Coordinates of C-alpha atoms in Angstrom, one line a residue:
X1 CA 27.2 32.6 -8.2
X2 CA 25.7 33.2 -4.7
X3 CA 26.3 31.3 -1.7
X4 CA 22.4 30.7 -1.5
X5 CA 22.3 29.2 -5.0
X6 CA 25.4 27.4 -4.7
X7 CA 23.8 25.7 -1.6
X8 CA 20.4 25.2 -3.1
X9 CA 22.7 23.1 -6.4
X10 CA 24.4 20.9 -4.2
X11 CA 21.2 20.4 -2.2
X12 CA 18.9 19.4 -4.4
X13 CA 21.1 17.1 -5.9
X14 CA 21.2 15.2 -2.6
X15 CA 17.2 15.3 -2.2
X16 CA 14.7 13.0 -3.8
X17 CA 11.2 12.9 -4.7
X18 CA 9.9 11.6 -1.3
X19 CA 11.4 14.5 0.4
X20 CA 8.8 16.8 -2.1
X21 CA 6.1 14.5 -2.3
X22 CA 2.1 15.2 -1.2
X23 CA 0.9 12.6 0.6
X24 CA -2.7 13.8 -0.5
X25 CA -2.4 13.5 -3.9
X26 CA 0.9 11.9 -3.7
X27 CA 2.7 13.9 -6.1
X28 CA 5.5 16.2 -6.0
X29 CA 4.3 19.6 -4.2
X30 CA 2.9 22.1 -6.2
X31 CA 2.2 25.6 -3.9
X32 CA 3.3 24.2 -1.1
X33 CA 1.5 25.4 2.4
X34 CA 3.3 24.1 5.9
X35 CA 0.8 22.8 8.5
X36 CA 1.7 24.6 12.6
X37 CA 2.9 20.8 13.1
X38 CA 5.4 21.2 10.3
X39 CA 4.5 18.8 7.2
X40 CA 4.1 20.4 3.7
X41 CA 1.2 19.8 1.7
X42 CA -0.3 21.4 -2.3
X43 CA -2.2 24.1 -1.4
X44 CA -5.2 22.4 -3.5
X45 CA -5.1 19.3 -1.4
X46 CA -5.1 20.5 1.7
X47 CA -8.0 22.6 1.2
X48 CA -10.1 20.3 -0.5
X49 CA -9.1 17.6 2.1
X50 CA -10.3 20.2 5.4
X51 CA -13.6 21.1 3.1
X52 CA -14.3 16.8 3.5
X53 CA -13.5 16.2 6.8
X54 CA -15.1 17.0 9.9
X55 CA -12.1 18.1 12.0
X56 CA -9.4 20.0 10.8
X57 CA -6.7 17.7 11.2
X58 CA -2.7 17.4 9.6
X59 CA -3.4 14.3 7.0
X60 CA -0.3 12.8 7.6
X61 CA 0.4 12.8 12.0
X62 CA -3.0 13.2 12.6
X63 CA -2.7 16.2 14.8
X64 CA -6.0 18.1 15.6
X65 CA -6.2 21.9 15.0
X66 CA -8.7 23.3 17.7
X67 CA -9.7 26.3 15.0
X68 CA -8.7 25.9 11.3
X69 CA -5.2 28.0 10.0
X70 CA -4.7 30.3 7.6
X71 CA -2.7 28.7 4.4
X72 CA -0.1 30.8 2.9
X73 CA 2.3 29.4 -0.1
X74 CA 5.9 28.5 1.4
X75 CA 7.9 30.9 -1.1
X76 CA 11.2 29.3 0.0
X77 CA 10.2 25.9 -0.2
X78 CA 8.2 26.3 -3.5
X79 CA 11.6 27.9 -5.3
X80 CA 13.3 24.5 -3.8
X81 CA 10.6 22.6 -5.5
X82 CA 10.5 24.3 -8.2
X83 CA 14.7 24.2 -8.5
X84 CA 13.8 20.1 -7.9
X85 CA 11.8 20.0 -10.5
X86 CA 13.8 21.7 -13.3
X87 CA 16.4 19.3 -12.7
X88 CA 14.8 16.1 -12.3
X89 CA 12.6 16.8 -15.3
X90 CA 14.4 19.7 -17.1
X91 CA 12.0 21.3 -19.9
X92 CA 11.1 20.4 -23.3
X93 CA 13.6 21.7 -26.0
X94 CA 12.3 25.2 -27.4
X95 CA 10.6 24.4 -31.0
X96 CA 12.6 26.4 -33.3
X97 CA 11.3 27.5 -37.2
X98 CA 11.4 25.2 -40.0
X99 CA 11.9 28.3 -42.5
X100 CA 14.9 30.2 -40.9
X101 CA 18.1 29.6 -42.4
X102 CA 21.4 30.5 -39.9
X103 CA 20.1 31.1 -36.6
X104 CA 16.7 29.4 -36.6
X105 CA 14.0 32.0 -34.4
X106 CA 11.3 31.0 -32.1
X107 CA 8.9 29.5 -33.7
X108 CA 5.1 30.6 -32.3
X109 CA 2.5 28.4 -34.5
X110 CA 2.8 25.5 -36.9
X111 CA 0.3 25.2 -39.7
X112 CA -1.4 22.0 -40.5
X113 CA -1.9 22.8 -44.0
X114 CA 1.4 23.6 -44.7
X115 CA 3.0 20.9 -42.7
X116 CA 5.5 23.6 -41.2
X117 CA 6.2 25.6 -38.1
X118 CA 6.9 29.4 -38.3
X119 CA 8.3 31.9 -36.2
X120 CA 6.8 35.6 -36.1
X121 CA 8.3 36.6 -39.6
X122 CA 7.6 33.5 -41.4
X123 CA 4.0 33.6 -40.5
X124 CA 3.2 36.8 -41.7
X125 CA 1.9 35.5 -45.1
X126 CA -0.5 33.5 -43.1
X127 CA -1.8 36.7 -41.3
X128 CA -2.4 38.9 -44.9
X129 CA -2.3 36.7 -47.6
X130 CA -6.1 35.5 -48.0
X131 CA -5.6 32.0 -49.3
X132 CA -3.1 31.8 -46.0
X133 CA -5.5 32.9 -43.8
X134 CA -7.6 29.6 -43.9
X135 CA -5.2 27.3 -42.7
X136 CA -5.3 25.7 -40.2
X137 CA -2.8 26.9 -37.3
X138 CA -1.9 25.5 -33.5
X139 CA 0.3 26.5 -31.1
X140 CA 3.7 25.1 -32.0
X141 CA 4.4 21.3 -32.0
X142 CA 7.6 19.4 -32.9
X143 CA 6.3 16.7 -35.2
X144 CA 3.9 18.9 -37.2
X145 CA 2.9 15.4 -39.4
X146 CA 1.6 13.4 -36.6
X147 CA -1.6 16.0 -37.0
X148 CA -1.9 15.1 -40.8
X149 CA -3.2 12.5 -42.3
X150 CA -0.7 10.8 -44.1
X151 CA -3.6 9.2 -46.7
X152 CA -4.8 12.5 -47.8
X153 CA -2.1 15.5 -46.2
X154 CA -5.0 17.0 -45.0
X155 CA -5.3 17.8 -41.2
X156 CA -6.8 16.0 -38.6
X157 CA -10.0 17.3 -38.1
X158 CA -12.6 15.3 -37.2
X159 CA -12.8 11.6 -34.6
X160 CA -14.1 9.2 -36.0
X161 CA -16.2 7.2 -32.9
X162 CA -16.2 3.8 -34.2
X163 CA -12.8 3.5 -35.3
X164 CA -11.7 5.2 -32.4
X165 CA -9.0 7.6 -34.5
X166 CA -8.2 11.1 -35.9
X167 CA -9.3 11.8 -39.6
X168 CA -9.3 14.1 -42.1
X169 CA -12.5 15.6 -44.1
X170 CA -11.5 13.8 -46.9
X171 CA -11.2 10.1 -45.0
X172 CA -15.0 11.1 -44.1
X173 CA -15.9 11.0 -48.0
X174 CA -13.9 7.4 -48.2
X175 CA -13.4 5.1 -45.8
X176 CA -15.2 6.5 -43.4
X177 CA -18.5 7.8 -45.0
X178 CA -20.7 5.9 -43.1
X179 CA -18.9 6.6 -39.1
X180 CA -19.8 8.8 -36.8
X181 CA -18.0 11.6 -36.9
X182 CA -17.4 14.5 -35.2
X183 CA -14.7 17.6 -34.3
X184 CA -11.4 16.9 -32.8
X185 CA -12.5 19.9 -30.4
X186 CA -16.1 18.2 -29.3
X187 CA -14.3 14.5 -28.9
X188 CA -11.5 16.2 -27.0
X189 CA -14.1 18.0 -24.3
X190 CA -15.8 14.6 -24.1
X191 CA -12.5 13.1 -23.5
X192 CA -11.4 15.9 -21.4
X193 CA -15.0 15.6 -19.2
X194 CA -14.2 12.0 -18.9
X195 CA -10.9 12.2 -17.7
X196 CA -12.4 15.0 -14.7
X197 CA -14.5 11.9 -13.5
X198 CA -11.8 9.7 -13.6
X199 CA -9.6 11.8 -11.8
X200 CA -12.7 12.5 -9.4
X201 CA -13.0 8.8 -9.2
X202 CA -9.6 8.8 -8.3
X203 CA -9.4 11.3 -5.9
X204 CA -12.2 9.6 -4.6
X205 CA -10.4 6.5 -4.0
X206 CA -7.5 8.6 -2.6
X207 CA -9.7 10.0 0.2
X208 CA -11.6 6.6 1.1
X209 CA -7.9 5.1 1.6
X210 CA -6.7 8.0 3.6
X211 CA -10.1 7.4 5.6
X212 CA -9.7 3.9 6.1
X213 CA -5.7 4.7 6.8
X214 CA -7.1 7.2 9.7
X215 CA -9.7 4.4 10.6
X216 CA -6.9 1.5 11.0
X217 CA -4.6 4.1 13.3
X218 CA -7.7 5.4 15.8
X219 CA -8.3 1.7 15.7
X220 CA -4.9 0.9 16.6
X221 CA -5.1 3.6 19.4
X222 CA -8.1 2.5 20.6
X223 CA -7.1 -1.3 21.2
X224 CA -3.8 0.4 22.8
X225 CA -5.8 2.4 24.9
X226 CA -7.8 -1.0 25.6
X227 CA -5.3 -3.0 25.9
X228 CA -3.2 -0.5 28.5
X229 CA -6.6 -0.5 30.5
X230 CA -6.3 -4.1 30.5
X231 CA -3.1 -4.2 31.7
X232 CA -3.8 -1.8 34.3
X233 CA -7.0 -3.5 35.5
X234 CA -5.2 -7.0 35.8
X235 CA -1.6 -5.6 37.4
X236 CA -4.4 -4.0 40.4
X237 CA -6.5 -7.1 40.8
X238 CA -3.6 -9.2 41.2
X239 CA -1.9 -6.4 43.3
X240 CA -4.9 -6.8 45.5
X241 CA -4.4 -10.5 45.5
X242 CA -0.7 -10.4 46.5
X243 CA -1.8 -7.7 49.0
X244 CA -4.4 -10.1 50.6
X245 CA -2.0 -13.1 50.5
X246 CA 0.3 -11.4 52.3
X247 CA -2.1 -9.9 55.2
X248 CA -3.4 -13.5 55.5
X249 CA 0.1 -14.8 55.7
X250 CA 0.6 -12.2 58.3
X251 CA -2.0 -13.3 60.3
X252 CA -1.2 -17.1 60.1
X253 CA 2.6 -16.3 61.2
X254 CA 1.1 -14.6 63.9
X255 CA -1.5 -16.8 64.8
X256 CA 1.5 -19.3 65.0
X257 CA 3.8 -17.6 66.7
X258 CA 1.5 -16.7 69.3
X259 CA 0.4 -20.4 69.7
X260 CA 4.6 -20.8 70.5
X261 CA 4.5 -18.3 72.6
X262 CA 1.7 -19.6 74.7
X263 CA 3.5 -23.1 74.6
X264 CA 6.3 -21.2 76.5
X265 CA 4.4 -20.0 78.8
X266 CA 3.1 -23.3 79.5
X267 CA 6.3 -24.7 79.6
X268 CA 7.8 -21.8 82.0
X269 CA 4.8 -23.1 84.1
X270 CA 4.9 -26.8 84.1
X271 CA 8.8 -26.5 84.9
X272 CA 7.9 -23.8 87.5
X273 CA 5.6 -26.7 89.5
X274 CA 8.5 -29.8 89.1
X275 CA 10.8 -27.6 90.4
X276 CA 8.6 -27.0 93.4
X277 CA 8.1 -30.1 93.2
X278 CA 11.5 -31.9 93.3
X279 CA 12.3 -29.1 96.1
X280 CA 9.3 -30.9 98.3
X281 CA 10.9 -34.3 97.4
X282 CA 14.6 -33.5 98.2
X283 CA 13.4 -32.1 101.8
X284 CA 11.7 -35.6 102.2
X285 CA 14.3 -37.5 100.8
X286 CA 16.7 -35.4 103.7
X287 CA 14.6 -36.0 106.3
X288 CA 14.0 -40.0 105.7
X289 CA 17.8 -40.2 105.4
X290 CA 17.8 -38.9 108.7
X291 CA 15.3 -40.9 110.3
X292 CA 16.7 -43.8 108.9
X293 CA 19.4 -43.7 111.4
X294 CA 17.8 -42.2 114.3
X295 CA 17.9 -43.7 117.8
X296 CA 14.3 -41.6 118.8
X297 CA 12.2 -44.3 118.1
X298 CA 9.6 -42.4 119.6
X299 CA 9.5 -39.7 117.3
X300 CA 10.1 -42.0 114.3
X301 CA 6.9 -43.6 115.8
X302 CA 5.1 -40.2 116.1
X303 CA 5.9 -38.8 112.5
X304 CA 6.0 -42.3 110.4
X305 CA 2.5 -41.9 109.3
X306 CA 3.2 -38.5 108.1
X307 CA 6.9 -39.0 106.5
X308 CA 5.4 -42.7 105.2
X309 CA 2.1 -41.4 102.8
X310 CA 3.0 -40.2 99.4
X311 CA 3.8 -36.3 99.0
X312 CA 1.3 -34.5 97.1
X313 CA 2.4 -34.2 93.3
X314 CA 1.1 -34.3 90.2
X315 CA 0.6 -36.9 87.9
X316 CA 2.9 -36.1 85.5
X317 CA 2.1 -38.9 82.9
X318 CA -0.1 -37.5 80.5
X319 CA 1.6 -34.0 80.8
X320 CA 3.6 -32.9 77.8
X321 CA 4.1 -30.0 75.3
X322 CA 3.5 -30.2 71.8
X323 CA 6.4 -30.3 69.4
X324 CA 4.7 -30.0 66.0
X325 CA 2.6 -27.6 64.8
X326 CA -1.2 -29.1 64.8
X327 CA -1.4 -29.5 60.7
X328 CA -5.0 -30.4 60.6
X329 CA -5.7 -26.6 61.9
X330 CA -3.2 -24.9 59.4
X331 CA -4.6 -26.7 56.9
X332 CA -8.2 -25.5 57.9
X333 CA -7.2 -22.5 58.6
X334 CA -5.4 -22.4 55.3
X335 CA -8.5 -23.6 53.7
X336 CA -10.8 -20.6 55.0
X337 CA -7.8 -18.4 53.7
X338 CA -8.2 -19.9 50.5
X339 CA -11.8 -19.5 50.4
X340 CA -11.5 -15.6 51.6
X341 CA -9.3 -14.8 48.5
X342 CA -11.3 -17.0 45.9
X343 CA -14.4 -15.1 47.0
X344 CA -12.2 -11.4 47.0
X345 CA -10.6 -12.0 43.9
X346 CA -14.0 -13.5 41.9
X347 CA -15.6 -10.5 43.4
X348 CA -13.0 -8.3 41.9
X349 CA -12.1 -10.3 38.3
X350 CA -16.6 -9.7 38.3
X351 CA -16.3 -6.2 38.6
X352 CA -13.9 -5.7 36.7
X353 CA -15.3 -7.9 34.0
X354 CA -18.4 -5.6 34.1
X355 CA -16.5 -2.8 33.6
X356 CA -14.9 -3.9 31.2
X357 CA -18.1 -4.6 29.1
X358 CA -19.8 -1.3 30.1
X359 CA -16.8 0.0 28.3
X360 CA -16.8 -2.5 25.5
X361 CA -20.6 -1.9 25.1
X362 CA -20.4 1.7 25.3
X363 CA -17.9 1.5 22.8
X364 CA -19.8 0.0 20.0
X365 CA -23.1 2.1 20.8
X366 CA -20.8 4.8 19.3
X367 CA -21.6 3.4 15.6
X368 CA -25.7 2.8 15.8
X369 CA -27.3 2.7 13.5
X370 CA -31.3 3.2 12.8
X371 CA -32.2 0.4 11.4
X372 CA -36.2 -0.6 9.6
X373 CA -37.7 -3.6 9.1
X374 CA -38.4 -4.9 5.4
X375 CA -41.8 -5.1 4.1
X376 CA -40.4 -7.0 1.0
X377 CA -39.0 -10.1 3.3
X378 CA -41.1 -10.6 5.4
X379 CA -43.4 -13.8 6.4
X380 CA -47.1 -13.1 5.6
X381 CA -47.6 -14.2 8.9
X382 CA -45.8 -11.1 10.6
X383 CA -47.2 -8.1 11.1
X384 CA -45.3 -4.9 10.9
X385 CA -45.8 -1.1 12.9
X386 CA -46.5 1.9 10.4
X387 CA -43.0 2.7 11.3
X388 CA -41.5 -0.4 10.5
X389 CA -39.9 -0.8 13.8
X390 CA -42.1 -3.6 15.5
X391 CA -43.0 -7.0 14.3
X392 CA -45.1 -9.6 15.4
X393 CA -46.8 -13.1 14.5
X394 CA -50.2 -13.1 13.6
X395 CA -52.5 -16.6 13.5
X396 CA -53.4 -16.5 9.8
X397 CA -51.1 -15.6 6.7
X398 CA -51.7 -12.2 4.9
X399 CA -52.2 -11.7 1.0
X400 CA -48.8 -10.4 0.1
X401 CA -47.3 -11.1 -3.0
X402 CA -44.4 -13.7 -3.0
X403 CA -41.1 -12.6 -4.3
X404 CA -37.6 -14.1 -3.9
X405 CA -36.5 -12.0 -1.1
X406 CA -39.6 -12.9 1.2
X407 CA -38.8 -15.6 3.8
X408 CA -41.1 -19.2 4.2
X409 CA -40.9 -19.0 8.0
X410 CA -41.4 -15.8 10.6
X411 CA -37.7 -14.1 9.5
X412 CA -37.9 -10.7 8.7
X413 CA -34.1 -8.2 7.6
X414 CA -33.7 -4.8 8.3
X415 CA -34.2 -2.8 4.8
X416 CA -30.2 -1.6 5.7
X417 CA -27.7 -3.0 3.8
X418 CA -23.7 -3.1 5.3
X419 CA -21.1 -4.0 3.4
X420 CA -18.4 -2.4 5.4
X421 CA -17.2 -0.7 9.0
X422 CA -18.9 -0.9 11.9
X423 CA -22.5 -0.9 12.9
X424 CA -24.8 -1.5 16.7
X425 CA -28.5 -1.9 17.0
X426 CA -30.6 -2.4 19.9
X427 CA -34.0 -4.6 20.2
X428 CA -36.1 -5.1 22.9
X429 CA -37.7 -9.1 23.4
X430 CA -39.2 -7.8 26.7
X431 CA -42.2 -9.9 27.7
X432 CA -41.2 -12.7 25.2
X433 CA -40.4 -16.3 25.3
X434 CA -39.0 -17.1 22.1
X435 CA -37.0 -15.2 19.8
X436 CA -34.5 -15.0 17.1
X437 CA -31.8 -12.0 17.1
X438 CA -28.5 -11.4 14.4
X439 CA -27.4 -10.5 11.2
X440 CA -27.9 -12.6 7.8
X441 CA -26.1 -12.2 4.4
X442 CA -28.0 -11.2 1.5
X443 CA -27.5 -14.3 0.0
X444 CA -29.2 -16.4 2.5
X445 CA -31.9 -19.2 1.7
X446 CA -35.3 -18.0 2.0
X447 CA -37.8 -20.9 0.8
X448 CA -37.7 -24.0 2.3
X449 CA -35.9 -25.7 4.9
X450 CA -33.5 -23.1 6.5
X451 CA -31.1 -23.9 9.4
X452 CA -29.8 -20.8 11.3
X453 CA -25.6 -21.0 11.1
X454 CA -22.8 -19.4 10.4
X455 CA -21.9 -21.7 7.4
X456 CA -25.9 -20.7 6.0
X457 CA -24.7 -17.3 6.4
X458 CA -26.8 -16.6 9.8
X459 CA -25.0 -15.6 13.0
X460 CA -27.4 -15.2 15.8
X461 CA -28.9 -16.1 19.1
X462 CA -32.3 -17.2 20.4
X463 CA -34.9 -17.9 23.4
X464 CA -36.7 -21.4 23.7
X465 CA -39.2 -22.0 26.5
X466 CA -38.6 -18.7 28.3
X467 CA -35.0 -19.4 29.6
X468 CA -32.8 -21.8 27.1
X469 CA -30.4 -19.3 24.9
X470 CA -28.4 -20.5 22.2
X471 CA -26.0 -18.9 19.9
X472 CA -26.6 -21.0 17.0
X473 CA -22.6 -21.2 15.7
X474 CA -23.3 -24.8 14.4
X475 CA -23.4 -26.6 16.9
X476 CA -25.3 -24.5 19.0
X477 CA -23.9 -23.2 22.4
X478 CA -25.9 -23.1 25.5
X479 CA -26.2 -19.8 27.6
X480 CA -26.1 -19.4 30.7
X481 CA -26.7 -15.9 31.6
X482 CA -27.5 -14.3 35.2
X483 CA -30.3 -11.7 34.0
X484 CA -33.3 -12.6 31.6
X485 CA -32.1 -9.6 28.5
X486 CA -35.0 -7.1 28.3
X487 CA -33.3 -5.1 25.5
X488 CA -30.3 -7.0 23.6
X489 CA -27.6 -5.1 21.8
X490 CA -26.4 -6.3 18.3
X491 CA -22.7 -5.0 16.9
X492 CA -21.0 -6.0 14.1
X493 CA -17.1 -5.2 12.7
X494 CA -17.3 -6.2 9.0
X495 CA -13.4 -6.0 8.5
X496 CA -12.9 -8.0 12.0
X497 CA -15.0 -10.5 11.1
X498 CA -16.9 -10.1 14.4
X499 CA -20.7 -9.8 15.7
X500 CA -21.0 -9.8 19.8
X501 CA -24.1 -9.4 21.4
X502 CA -24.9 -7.6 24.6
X503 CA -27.7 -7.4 27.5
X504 CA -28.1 -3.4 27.2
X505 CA -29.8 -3.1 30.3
X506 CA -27.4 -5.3 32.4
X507 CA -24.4 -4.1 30.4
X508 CA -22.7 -7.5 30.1
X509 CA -21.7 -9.5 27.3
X510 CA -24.1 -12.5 25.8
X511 CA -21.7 -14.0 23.1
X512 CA -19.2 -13.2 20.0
X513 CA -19.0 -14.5 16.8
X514 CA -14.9 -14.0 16.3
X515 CA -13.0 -15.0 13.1
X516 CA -15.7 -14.4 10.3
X517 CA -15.4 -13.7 6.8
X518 CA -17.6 -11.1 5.5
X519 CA -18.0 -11.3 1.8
X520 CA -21.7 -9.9 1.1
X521 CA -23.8 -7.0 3.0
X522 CA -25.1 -8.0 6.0
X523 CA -28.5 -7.4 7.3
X524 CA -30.1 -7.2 10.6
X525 CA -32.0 -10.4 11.3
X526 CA -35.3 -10.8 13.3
X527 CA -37.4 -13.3 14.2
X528 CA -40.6 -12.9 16.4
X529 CA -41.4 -16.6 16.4
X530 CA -44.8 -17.8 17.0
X531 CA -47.4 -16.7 19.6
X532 CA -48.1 -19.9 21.3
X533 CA -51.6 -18.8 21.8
X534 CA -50.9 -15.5 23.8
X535 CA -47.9 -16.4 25.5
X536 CA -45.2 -14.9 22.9
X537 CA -47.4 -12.2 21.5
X538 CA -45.5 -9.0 22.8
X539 CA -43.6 -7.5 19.9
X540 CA -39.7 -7.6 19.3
X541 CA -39.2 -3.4 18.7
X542 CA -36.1 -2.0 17.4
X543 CA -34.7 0.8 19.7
X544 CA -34.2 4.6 18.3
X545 CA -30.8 5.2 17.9
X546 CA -29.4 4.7 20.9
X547 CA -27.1 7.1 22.7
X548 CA -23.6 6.8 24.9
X549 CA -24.1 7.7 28.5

């Protein structure tokens, strides 16, 4: 024994299915091909998968091929498989004749009429003798009665379609005279044609899972690519913020300390003057000591005005320096500080909001959609465009047949359907004063009464007398927004369980639905209201499919 197959023995008794597997078809391997980022997939799969996609991408990491490789079989890896296989599911016994006696030979047919299975030798009767000839033979099978019937020993022929079983000619003539009957061969290409749609169905369901698996990890990335923005976006603003905080406190520290300083040069000053001062007072207080004793009266006489009127100083009552810091000007000056960084920092949590949203909005207008109106629901009262794109409210009903799907009140639905994924529309209410914007489930109530909501299965917003919005989420929620919309933006995430709305033209949001559960299609929702006379007679038009900047 070589060292190769000694090592591929002990190997493949240490490796299991998973190591072999497909994740396409998820299967073990069979002609394996290895992708340039190193997974193994059936040759079959992969190709079929590549023909179905629109990139050429590795279906298990993902990883993007900028121009589409060349698939050649793995020989090492298919021997390993195939070494894999042979022991994990070794191969069916060989079917041996019934006739030989000693060493039993190969057998290479079984007959049906005979009940028995021949090898080369043993058939020859079958191949010259003429009675022989018209049995009925198959490649070899071990248990040569289960294609008999046991009622008759004649061989199974025929399926009988009501019974749902293999019979003979005979069981046609008896019990089954009056079935439907036809070959075994014609029943088994029905079967077999079948079982190809059920395995298409299958592979079907294969590819829409390994779609929706590739649609949960971009999601994934994208929200970690949002949420990394996010981060970054809120460690600057606050940077900023710290940043500014600390200038300011800068500033006051400095305003302060120069306020000491100029206290100290006051000081330095004042003391500067009572020394001067109490110098002048000590000569005076010398020279009255003197004359206090003095035997010249005359010249006491001559300079007692002058030595007897109070020296010239300063009143130093109301003189003093400050020992506190003035708290009613920090605390203004604080105040203004305050005011400086609420005003920077709502200037910069605004534009980064808006950017935000431009991205959020961009974002969505990836998955537009082009979206009709539907003759079918609509009010007789609303009027719609050739194209099916505009609608408005006319004065007097039309003569439309009524149906279950058309709406009692101005409400008309896209003619698209969504039952799943993502989808963005855009519709202009420019020149309007009241309108009605959202999606509705199929389901909704038509006739009657009918009272916009979530729990009614309608999530929208509206315009009442020119400038009240509402998103009617039951109980309604006022609106305030900056702009008047001109063109509103309408996206839903059927899985999420969320519809937002957005003011296209000043790319900001208007308000989300969050937290939903989606059970039916959804359907874009309009309502033109009424004209009130002239005043709300411009049309609500659906955009074209809109298109990222």
């Amino acid at each position: 024994m070589t060292e190769t197959s000694e090592f591929t023995r002990d190997s493949s008794s240490l490796l299991s299915e998973d190591q072999f597997m497909c994740s396409v078809c998820l299967d073990v391997i069979t002609d394996p091909v290895t992708t340039p980022c190193g997974h193994n997939f059936c040759k079959t799969c992969l190709t079929q998968y590549w023909d179905n996609s629109l990139h050429c991408l590795c279906p298990l990491c993902k990883e993007t091929f900028p121009k589409r490789p060349e698939l050649k079989i793995n020989t090492t890896l298919r021997e390993v498989v195939d070494h894999f296989k042979k022991k994990k599911w070794p191969d069916k016994p060989d079917i041996l004749c019934d006739v030989c006696t000693g060493v039993k030979l190969m057998a290479i047919k079984s007959c049906l009429d005979c009940g028995v299975t021949f090898c080369k030798s043993h058939l020859e009767p079958h191949n010259n003798v003429p009675k022989y000839k018209k049995h009925k033979l198959l490649n070899p099978v071990e248990n040569v009665e289960d294609y008999i019937c046991q009622k008759h020993e004649r061989p199974l022929e025929l399926f009988c379609r009501e019974d749902e079983m293999c019979v003979c000619q005979f069981c046609t003539e008896t019990d089954h005279r009056t079935h439907n009957t036809v070959t075994i061969e014609e029943e088994s290409g029905e079967k077999r044609t079948q079982l190809g749609k059920t395995q298409s169905e299958v592979q079907q369901m294969i590819q829409e899972r390994l779609k929706k698996m590739e649609e949960i990890k971009q999601s994934v990335e994208l929200r970690k690519k949002s949420t990394e923005r996010e981060i970054a976006d809120s460690i600057e603003v606050f940077t900023a913020l710290v940043r500014s905080i600390e200038r300011s406190q800068a500033e006051l520290l400095q305003m302060m300390e120069e306020k000491q300083k100029a206290a100290e040069r006051q000081a330095e000053g004042l003391i500067k003057d009572l020394e001067q001062e109490i110098t002048e007072l000590k000569r005076r207080d010398s020279e009255l000591e003197q004359l206090s004793h003095t035997e010249d009266h005359i010249h006491l006489l001559q300079i007692y005005p002058t030595l007897n009127s109070p020296p010239h100083t300063k009143n130093w009552t109301d003189i003093s320096i400050d020992t506190e810091v003035n708290v009613e000007k920090v605390r203004k000056v604080l105040s203004q500080l305050q005011e400086i960084l609420n005003k920077k920092l709502s200037e910069t949590l605004n534009i980064k909001l808006k950017e935000a949203v431009s991205t959020e909005l961009k974002r969505s207008q990836q998955y537009a959609v082009d979206v009709t109106l539907d003759p079918d629901t609509a009010h007789p009262r609303l009027i719609l465009s050739d194209d099916v794109k505009q609608v408005t409210c006319g004065d007097t009903k039309q003569n439309l047949p009524d149906n279950p799907k058309r709406f009692d009140c101005p409400i008309v639905l896209g003619k698209e359907g969504f039952s799943s994924g993502r989808f963005y529309y855009e519709v202009q209410v420019k020149g309007k004063t009241k309108w009605d914007v959202g999606v509705a489930r199929e389901s909704v109530n038509r006739k009657g009464k009918i009272t916009l909501n979530p729990q009614n299965g309608f999530w929208t917003v509206w315009l009442r007398n020119e400038n009240q919005y509402k998103a009617l989420a039951g109980p309604s929620v006022p609106l305030t927004l900056r702009e008047k919309p001109q063109t509103v933006g309408v996206f839903v995430d059927y899985e999420e369980g969320l519809v937002s709305f957005y003011d296209v033209g000043a790319r900001s949001h208007i308000y989300s639905y969050t937290g939903q559960s989606f059970t039916e299609k959804l359907y874009p929702y309009f309502s033109p209201s009424t004209n009130d006379g002239v005043k709300n007679s411009a049309p609500l038009i659906i955009s074209c499919m809109c298109k990222t900047e």
